Amino acid sequence: MLLRLQTYNYSVNYNPGKLMFVPDILSRAYIKDDRDNISDDIECFINMVIKSMPVSDKKMEEIRDETEKDDKLSIVRKYIREGWPENKYDVPNKINEYWNCKDELTEYKGIVLKGEKIVIPTSLRDEMMKRLHESHLGIEKNKKLATDFKYWPGINGQIDDTISNCGICLENRYSKQKEPMIPSEIPEIPWHTVGTDLFHWNGSDYLIVVDYYSRYFEIAKLENITEKYVNIAKSLLDKAIADEKDPYIALLDYRNTPINDVSSPAQLLMNRRLRGKLPATQKQLTQKTCKKQQKFSKGQTVRYQDNNRWKPAVITDQHDQPRSYTIQTPYGNTYRRNTKHIMKTNENFENVSLDDEIQYELPNEDTVIEKEKSDNSEQPYTTRSGITIRPPIIYKDYVN
């Protein structure tokens, strides 16, 4: 703007407001607002919020009656009408939970509101929680559903506790993440321990033999120690064929490539480098789809996975095998399970409900460690297909 005005000669004059007639009239002739408060606007807003809530008139009347009986909300309503104390310590301890949201609390016809949400009385909270979780949605979905129109202090924590102790939700939870692979022990000398594997590539079968000490491997129309080296060999062959090069040159370059910045497979195996071309860099692969599982203690209440369902049990002992525990079911059966198939739970073992169905057991020597002997004189019944039918142990005192 200044550059454009440089071609002109101009002067700036000041005119008082009294000489600028149109703006002066508009600034002095404004309409005064005689209203002293905005209570009417607030009442209209609250009416709109109440009418838009998905709550029937009968349930709204019940909330109003229970709010009237609630000791805490009675004090809150009093403070809403008369004003809150300036100091938090002047508020009774039992309503300290409302202090942080006191500016959002209002009252309408005996019902306490927090913004656009109804504050549920203590006597109706369990019922509201059951209705909230009757579809057995997840924690986050329940929290989003609850924050639409209802509120009470600690509602998010109560949702967490309810879903964490729901038997149906625990039984149908997703499988746990797999744990990281247990690394193999490195032998002291080359070719002390080797691994072999077979794979199919480009219409041919290959064998691979890998030395555990040096990670040096040989391929003869076959391949690998672990799946990792199968993938390495396939990649080398694919690239060599695509470039119309000798695949054994690619293998030579791999053997001369240092592993983890220490030494190459050829140096670890033969204490010398092989004559070859320039080595290629090896991209390290990091497994990200695994998670180290937690440890369990004897007597801890858990759930174990059986046919995609999580069933209750108790840890009885830690097995000699790594990541294995011995568990006992409410029926008295004892199994060995990996930590991947065991989930920690806060349930009380004595309160876990048992099915009234007859227990059907298929013989499985790998998983079933031991079964308690029945005190009944009757022998187990075996069906034609080989299924052994035993009455549950919990009914042993009632079965003749």
XYZ file of C-alpha atoms in Angstrom:
400
model
C 0.000 0.000 0.000
C 2.786 2.451 0.893
C 4.605 1.715 -2.376
C 1.463 2.476 -4.363
C 0.906 5.759 -2.526
C 4.429 7.006 -3.155
C 3.390 8.319 -6.585
C 0.848 10.688 -4.942
C 1.126 13.826 -2.815
C -1.420 13.613 -0.053
C -2.124 15.069 3.404
C -3.863 13.531 6.434
C -6.500 15.599 8.265
C -8.209 14.727 11.551
C -11.991 15.232 11.816
C -13.597 15.036 15.281
C -16.430 12.591 15.772
C -19.007 15.345 16.139
C -18.304 16.361 12.541
C -18.796 12.783 11.254
C -22.575 12.829 11.545
C -23.615 9.290 10.490
C -21.164 7.310 12.710
C -21.808 9.703 15.589
C -25.566 9.082 15.499
C -25.178 5.257 15.337
C -22.774 5.180 18.269
C -24.989 7.321 20.500
C -28.415 5.905 19.600
C -27.906 2.227 20.603
C -30.777 0.301 22.182
C -30.234 -0.234 25.870
C -30.782 -3.731 27.366
C -32.953 -3.403 30.464
C -32.650 -7.043 31.482
C -30.771 -7.538 34.730
C -30.115 -11.308 34.345
C -30.218 -14.129 31.835
C -32.247 -16.584 33.883
C -34.828 -16.937 31.115
C -32.162 -17.973 28.610
C -30.699 -20.499 31.059
C -34.119 -21.988 31.737
C -34.819 -22.323 28.007
C -31.482 -24.054 27.498
C -32.113 -26.524 30.341
C -35.595 -27.284 28.985
C -34.095 -28.016 25.593
C -31.489 -30.355 27.141
C -34.085 -32.266 29.195
C -36.469 -32.711 26.265
C -33.696 -33.980 23.963
C -32.577 -36.733 26.355
C -33.592 -40.336 25.506
C -35.238 -40.797 28.931
C -38.924 -41.527 29.449
C -41.088 -39.364 31.682
C -41.526 -42.263 34.115
C -37.762 -42.785 34.471
C -37.241 -39.017 34.776
C -39.754 -38.932 37.634
C -37.936 -41.841 39.310
C -34.604 -39.998 39.023
C -36.217 -36.900 40.522
C -37.605 -38.886 43.501
C -34.301 -40.652 44.187
C -32.415 -37.349 43.894
C -34.671 -35.941 46.573
C -33.772 -38.860 48.893
C -30.031 -38.799 48.140
C -28.057 -37.185 51.003
C -25.137 -36.078 48.841
C -27.233 -34.574 46.074
C -29.400 -32.770 48.636
C -26.312 -30.860 49.829
C -25.230 -30.280 46.213
C -28.661 -28.818 45.366
C -28.425 -26.537 48.366
C -25.019 -25.232 47.222
C -26.325 -24.759 43.673
C -29.123 -22.530 44.988
C -27.218 -20.624 47.660
C -23.695 -20.707 46.243
C -20.612 -22.842 46.890
C -18.081 -21.996 49.633
C -14.928 -20.245 48.475
C -12.670 -22.862 50.099
C -12.781 -26.556 49.270
C -12.120 -27.468 52.895
C -15.437 -25.856 53.911
C -17.313 -28.446 51.840
C -18.347 -31.727 53.564
C -16.025 -34.618 52.721
C -18.786 -36.742 51.217
C -19.381 -34.260 48.380
C -15.749 -33.328 47.714
C -16.039 -35.361 44.512
C -18.347 -32.655 43.096
C -15.972 -29.754 43.853
C -14.015 -29.857 40.583
C -17.197 -29.731 38.484
C -19.209 -27.342 40.682
C -19.290 -24.649 37.995
C -21.001 -27.054 35.601
C -23.726 -28.195 38.017
C -27.274 -26.870 37.690
C -30.690 -27.893 39.004
C -33.933 -28.216 37.096
C -37.158 -29.279 38.804
C -35.362 -31.395 41.403
C -32.863 -32.989 38.955
C -29.144 -32.154 39.117
C -27.414 -31.643 35.765
C -23.728 -31.499 34.865
C -23.707 -29.573 31.623
C -25.997 -31.633 29.382
C -25.806 -34.823 31.497
C -28.077 -36.026 34.277
C -26.337 -36.693 37.606
C -27.594 -40.174 38.585
C -28.433 -40.700 42.303
C -26.499 -43.358 44.218
C -29.472 -45.749 44.471
C -29.899 -45.938 40.668
C -26.257 -46.285 39.642
C -26.115 -50.099 39.796
C -29.229 -50.345 37.642
C -27.804 -47.867 35.136
C -24.538 -49.808 35.023
C -26.379 -53.083 34.295
C -28.333 -51.447 31.476
C -25.157 -49.885 30.152
C -23.339 -53.236 29.980
C -26.212 -55.540 29.024
C -24.910 -55.681 25.406
C -21.377 -56.559 26.690
C -19.592 -53.899 24.660
C -15.971 -53.025 25.354
C -14.659 -50.549 27.915
C -14.177 -47.642 25.519
C -17.570 -48.101 23.845
C -19.296 -48.279 27.237
C -17.577 -45.065 28.321
C -18.655 -43.270 25.152
C -22.199 -44.532 25.578
C -22.292 -43.448 29.228
C -21.028 -39.927 28.571
C -23.934 -39.145 26.232
C -26.507 -38.288 28.897
C -25.534 -39.663 32.336
C -22.857 -38.833 34.923
C -21.795 -39.590 38.454
C -18.372 -39.273 40.125
C -16.156 -42.273 39.365
C -18.309 -43.601 36.501
C -15.277 -44.451 34.325
C -13.629 -46.459 37.107
C -16.870 -48.335 37.788
C -17.145 -49.204 34.090
C -13.574 -50.566 34.166
C -14.312 -52.724 37.247
C -17.617 -54.021 35.850
C -16.183 -55.142 32.519
C -12.961 -56.509 34.066
C -15.032 -58.812 36.301
C -17.697 -59.764 33.742
C -17.530 -63.535 33.192
C -19.037 -63.412 29.691
C -16.627 -60.690 28.539
C -13.643 -62.550 30.008
C -14.687 -65.849 28.413
C -14.983 -64.295 24.947
C -11.886 -62.090 24.982
C -9.442 -62.105 22.094
C -6.423 -64.382 22.205
C -3.308 -62.959 23.826
C -0.282 -61.887 21.826
C 2.402 -64.449 21.228
C 5.627 -64.161 23.210
C 9.079 -63.472 21.728
C 10.923 -66.533 20.460
C 13.311 -68.184 22.892
C 16.773 -67.788 21.305
C 18.711 -70.954 20.693
C 21.924 -71.567 22.612
C 25.138 -70.833 20.715
C 27.502 -73.824 20.705
C 31.199 -73.459 21.517
C 32.609 -74.745 18.229
C 31.469 -74.687 14.565
C 29.285 -77.512 13.228
C 28.550 -78.771 16.737
C 24.879 -77.963 16.270
C 23.224 -77.555 12.900
C 19.703 -76.977 11.703
C 18.046 -78.233 8.554
C 14.842 -77.427 6.740
C 13.046 -78.029 3.466
C 11.246 -75.533 1.235
C 9.714 -75.300 -2.194
C 10.710 -72.519 -4.598
C 10.229 -71.977 -8.296
C 8.986 -75.518 -8.793
C 11.903 -77.143 -6.971
C 12.578 -78.410 -3.434
C 15.652 -77.235 -1.579
C 17.546 -78.330 1.516
C 19.402 -75.882 3.727
C 21.863 -76.710 6.513
C 22.901 -73.924 8.901
C 25.641 -73.873 11.504
C 24.336 -72.562 14.855
C 27.758 -71.183 15.806
C 28.696 -69.130 12.730
C 25.295 -68.864 11.002
C 27.045 -70.220 7.913
C 24.642 -72.157 5.723
C 24.857 -74.426 2.686
C 22.118 -74.815 0.085
C 21.667 -77.767 -2.263
C 18.431 -77.449 -4.191
C 16.994 -77.425 -0.639
C 17.306 -74.905 2.439
C 17.402 -73.407 6.289
C 17.853 -73.623 10.103
C 14.980 -71.373 10.880
C 12.362 -69.560 8.874
C 14.546 -66.472 8.916
C 17.256 -68.135 6.835
C 14.678 -69.677 4.521
C 13.534 -66.146 3.721
C 17.130 -64.979 3.255
C 17.923 -67.785 0.829
C 14.701 -67.259 -1.145
C 15.459 -63.564 -1.423
C 19.012 -64.216 -2.652
C 17.818 -66.708 -5.269
C 14.971 -64.496 -6.475
C 17.246 -61.526 -6.936
C 19.971 -63.588 -8.662
C 17.511 -65.133 -11.141
C 15.875 -61.748 -11.820
C 19.305 -60.209 -12.537
C 20.436 -63.304 -14.510
C 23.406 -63.747 -12.203
C 24.972 -66.774 -10.556
C 23.037 -67.383 -7.250
C 26.186 -68.791 -5.630
C 27.846 -65.377 -5.989
C 24.993 -63.989 -3.853
C 25.612 -66.746 -1.291
C 29.324 -65.924 -1.303
C 28.557 -62.264 -0.605
C 26.276 -63.243 2.267
C 28.972 -65.425 3.839
C 31.393 -62.487 3.692
C 28.907 -60.031 5.224
C 29.453 -59.289 8.972
C 26.630 -60.317 11.299
C 25.690 -57.749 13.996
C 28.938 -55.848 13.290
C 30.983 -58.714 14.776
C 32.233 -61.054 12.063
C 30.945 -62.661 8.895
C 29.711 -66.289 8.839
C 32.848 -67.299 6.925
C 35.120 -65.680 9.527
C 33.254 -67.292 12.430
C 33.424 -70.690 10.746
C 36.906 -70.722 9.147
C 38.702 -67.781 10.815
C 39.344 -66.206 7.385
C 37.479 -64.272 4.730
C 36.443 -65.906 1.465
C 37.585 -64.456 -1.806
C 34.670 -62.748 -3.463
C 33.088 -59.502 -4.594
C 31.901 -56.569 -2.541
C 29.589 -57.661 0.316
C 25.966 -56.561 0.460
C 24.510 -54.978 3.628
C 22.118 -57.125 5.611
C 18.952 -55.510 6.886
C 18.181 -56.577 10.399
C 14.622 -57.762 10.988
C 12.931 -56.905 14.290
C 9.927 -58.926 15.341
C 7.137 -56.532 16.412
C 4.147 -58.866 16.663
C 5.129 -60.440 19.965
C 4.701 -59.458 23.582
C 6.361 -60.853 26.664
C 3.661 -62.360 28.881
C 3.376 -61.816 32.600
C 4.302 -64.358 35.257
C 1.812 -66.033 37.580
C 1.992 -67.163 41.181
C 0.671 -70.231 42.964
C -2.973 -69.909 44.035
C -3.689 -67.045 41.626
C -7.112 -66.981 39.968
C -6.825 -66.979 36.170
C -8.671 -67.890 33.009
C -7.299 -70.365 30.466
C -8.166 -70.509 26.774
C -10.045 -73.594 25.613
C -11.486 -73.643 22.068
C -11.471 -69.827 21.794
C -13.195 -69.448 25.191
C -11.583 -68.295 28.419
C -12.572 -70.588 31.297
C -11.833 -70.120 35.036
C -8.997 -71.940 36.800
C -6.407 -71.566 39.578
C -2.602 -71.728 39.280
C -1.378 -74.741 41.273
C 2.319 -74.793 40.331
C 4.891 -73.646 37.775
C 5.900 -76.411 35.374
C 9.484 -77.415 34.657
C 9.097 -76.436 31.018
C 9.591 -72.698 30.259
C 6.480 -70.508 30.213
C 4.288 -73.366 31.443
C 2.034 -73.557 34.495
C -0.132 -76.228 36.045
C -3.731 -75.109 36.523
C -6.789 -76.672 38.155
C -10.359 -76.113 36.921
C -13.486 -75.879 39.104
C -14.237 -79.474 38.039
C -11.016 -80.644 39.663
C -9.163 -81.389 36.408
C -5.496 -80.405 36.204
C -3.857 -79.180 32.987
C -0.568 -77.752 31.831
C -0.889 -74.515 29.841
C 1.510 -72.044 28.241
C 1.405 -68.420 29.439
C -0.018 -67.437 26.041
C -3.195 -69.312 26.945
C -3.456 -68.014 30.546
C -5.006 -64.645 31.419
C -4.917 -62.843 34.760
C -8.324 -61.986 36.252
C -9.593 -60.326 39.415
C -12.442 -62.821 39.837
C -13.000 -64.719 43.037
C -12.603 -68.451 42.382
C -15.334 -69.443 44.825
C -17.857 -67.205 43.044
C -17.250 -68.610 39.542
C -20.425 -70.330 38.340
C -20.162 -73.871 36.960
C -22.176 -75.319 34.109
C -24.680 -78.018 35.040
C -23.781 -80.020 31.962
C -21.978 -83.360 32.087
C -18.293 -82.984 31.416
C -17.080 -84.650 28.227
C -13.372 -85.372 28.128
C -11.254 -86.533 25.245
C -8.027 -88.283 26.233
C -5.057 -85.982 25.631
C -1.734 -87.112 27.073
C 0.049 -83.855 26.188
C -2.216 -81.452 28.049
C -3.961 -83.460 30.774
C -1.483 -84.023 33.607
C -3.679 -85.582 36.199
C -7.335 -86.221 37.047
C -8.718 -86.725 40.523
C -10.142 -90.120 41.159
C -13.891 -90.213 41.660
C -15.208 -91.505 44.952
C -18.225 -93.041 43.197
C -18.373 -96.783 42.845
C -19.753 -96.415 39.296
C -17.296 -96.867 36.436
C -17.069 -94.083 33.758
C -19.217 -94.634 30.714
C -17.461 -94.684 27.321
C -19.471 -94.013 24.163
C -19.068 -95.829 20.881
C -16.926 -92.995 19.504
C -14.522 -93.240 22.429
C -15.716 -90.237 24.481
C -15.463 -90.786 28.236
C -18.425 -89.374 30.167
C -17.893 -88.600 33.857
C -20.198 -86.763 36.255
C -18.647 -83.499 37.556
C -16.780 -83.888 40.848
C -18.859 -81.146 42.469
C -21.869 -83.488 42.382
C -20.100 -86.513 43.828
C -22.090 -86.298 47.095
C -25.420 -86.369 45.249
C -24.867 -89.078 42.588
C -25.618 -92.643 43.641
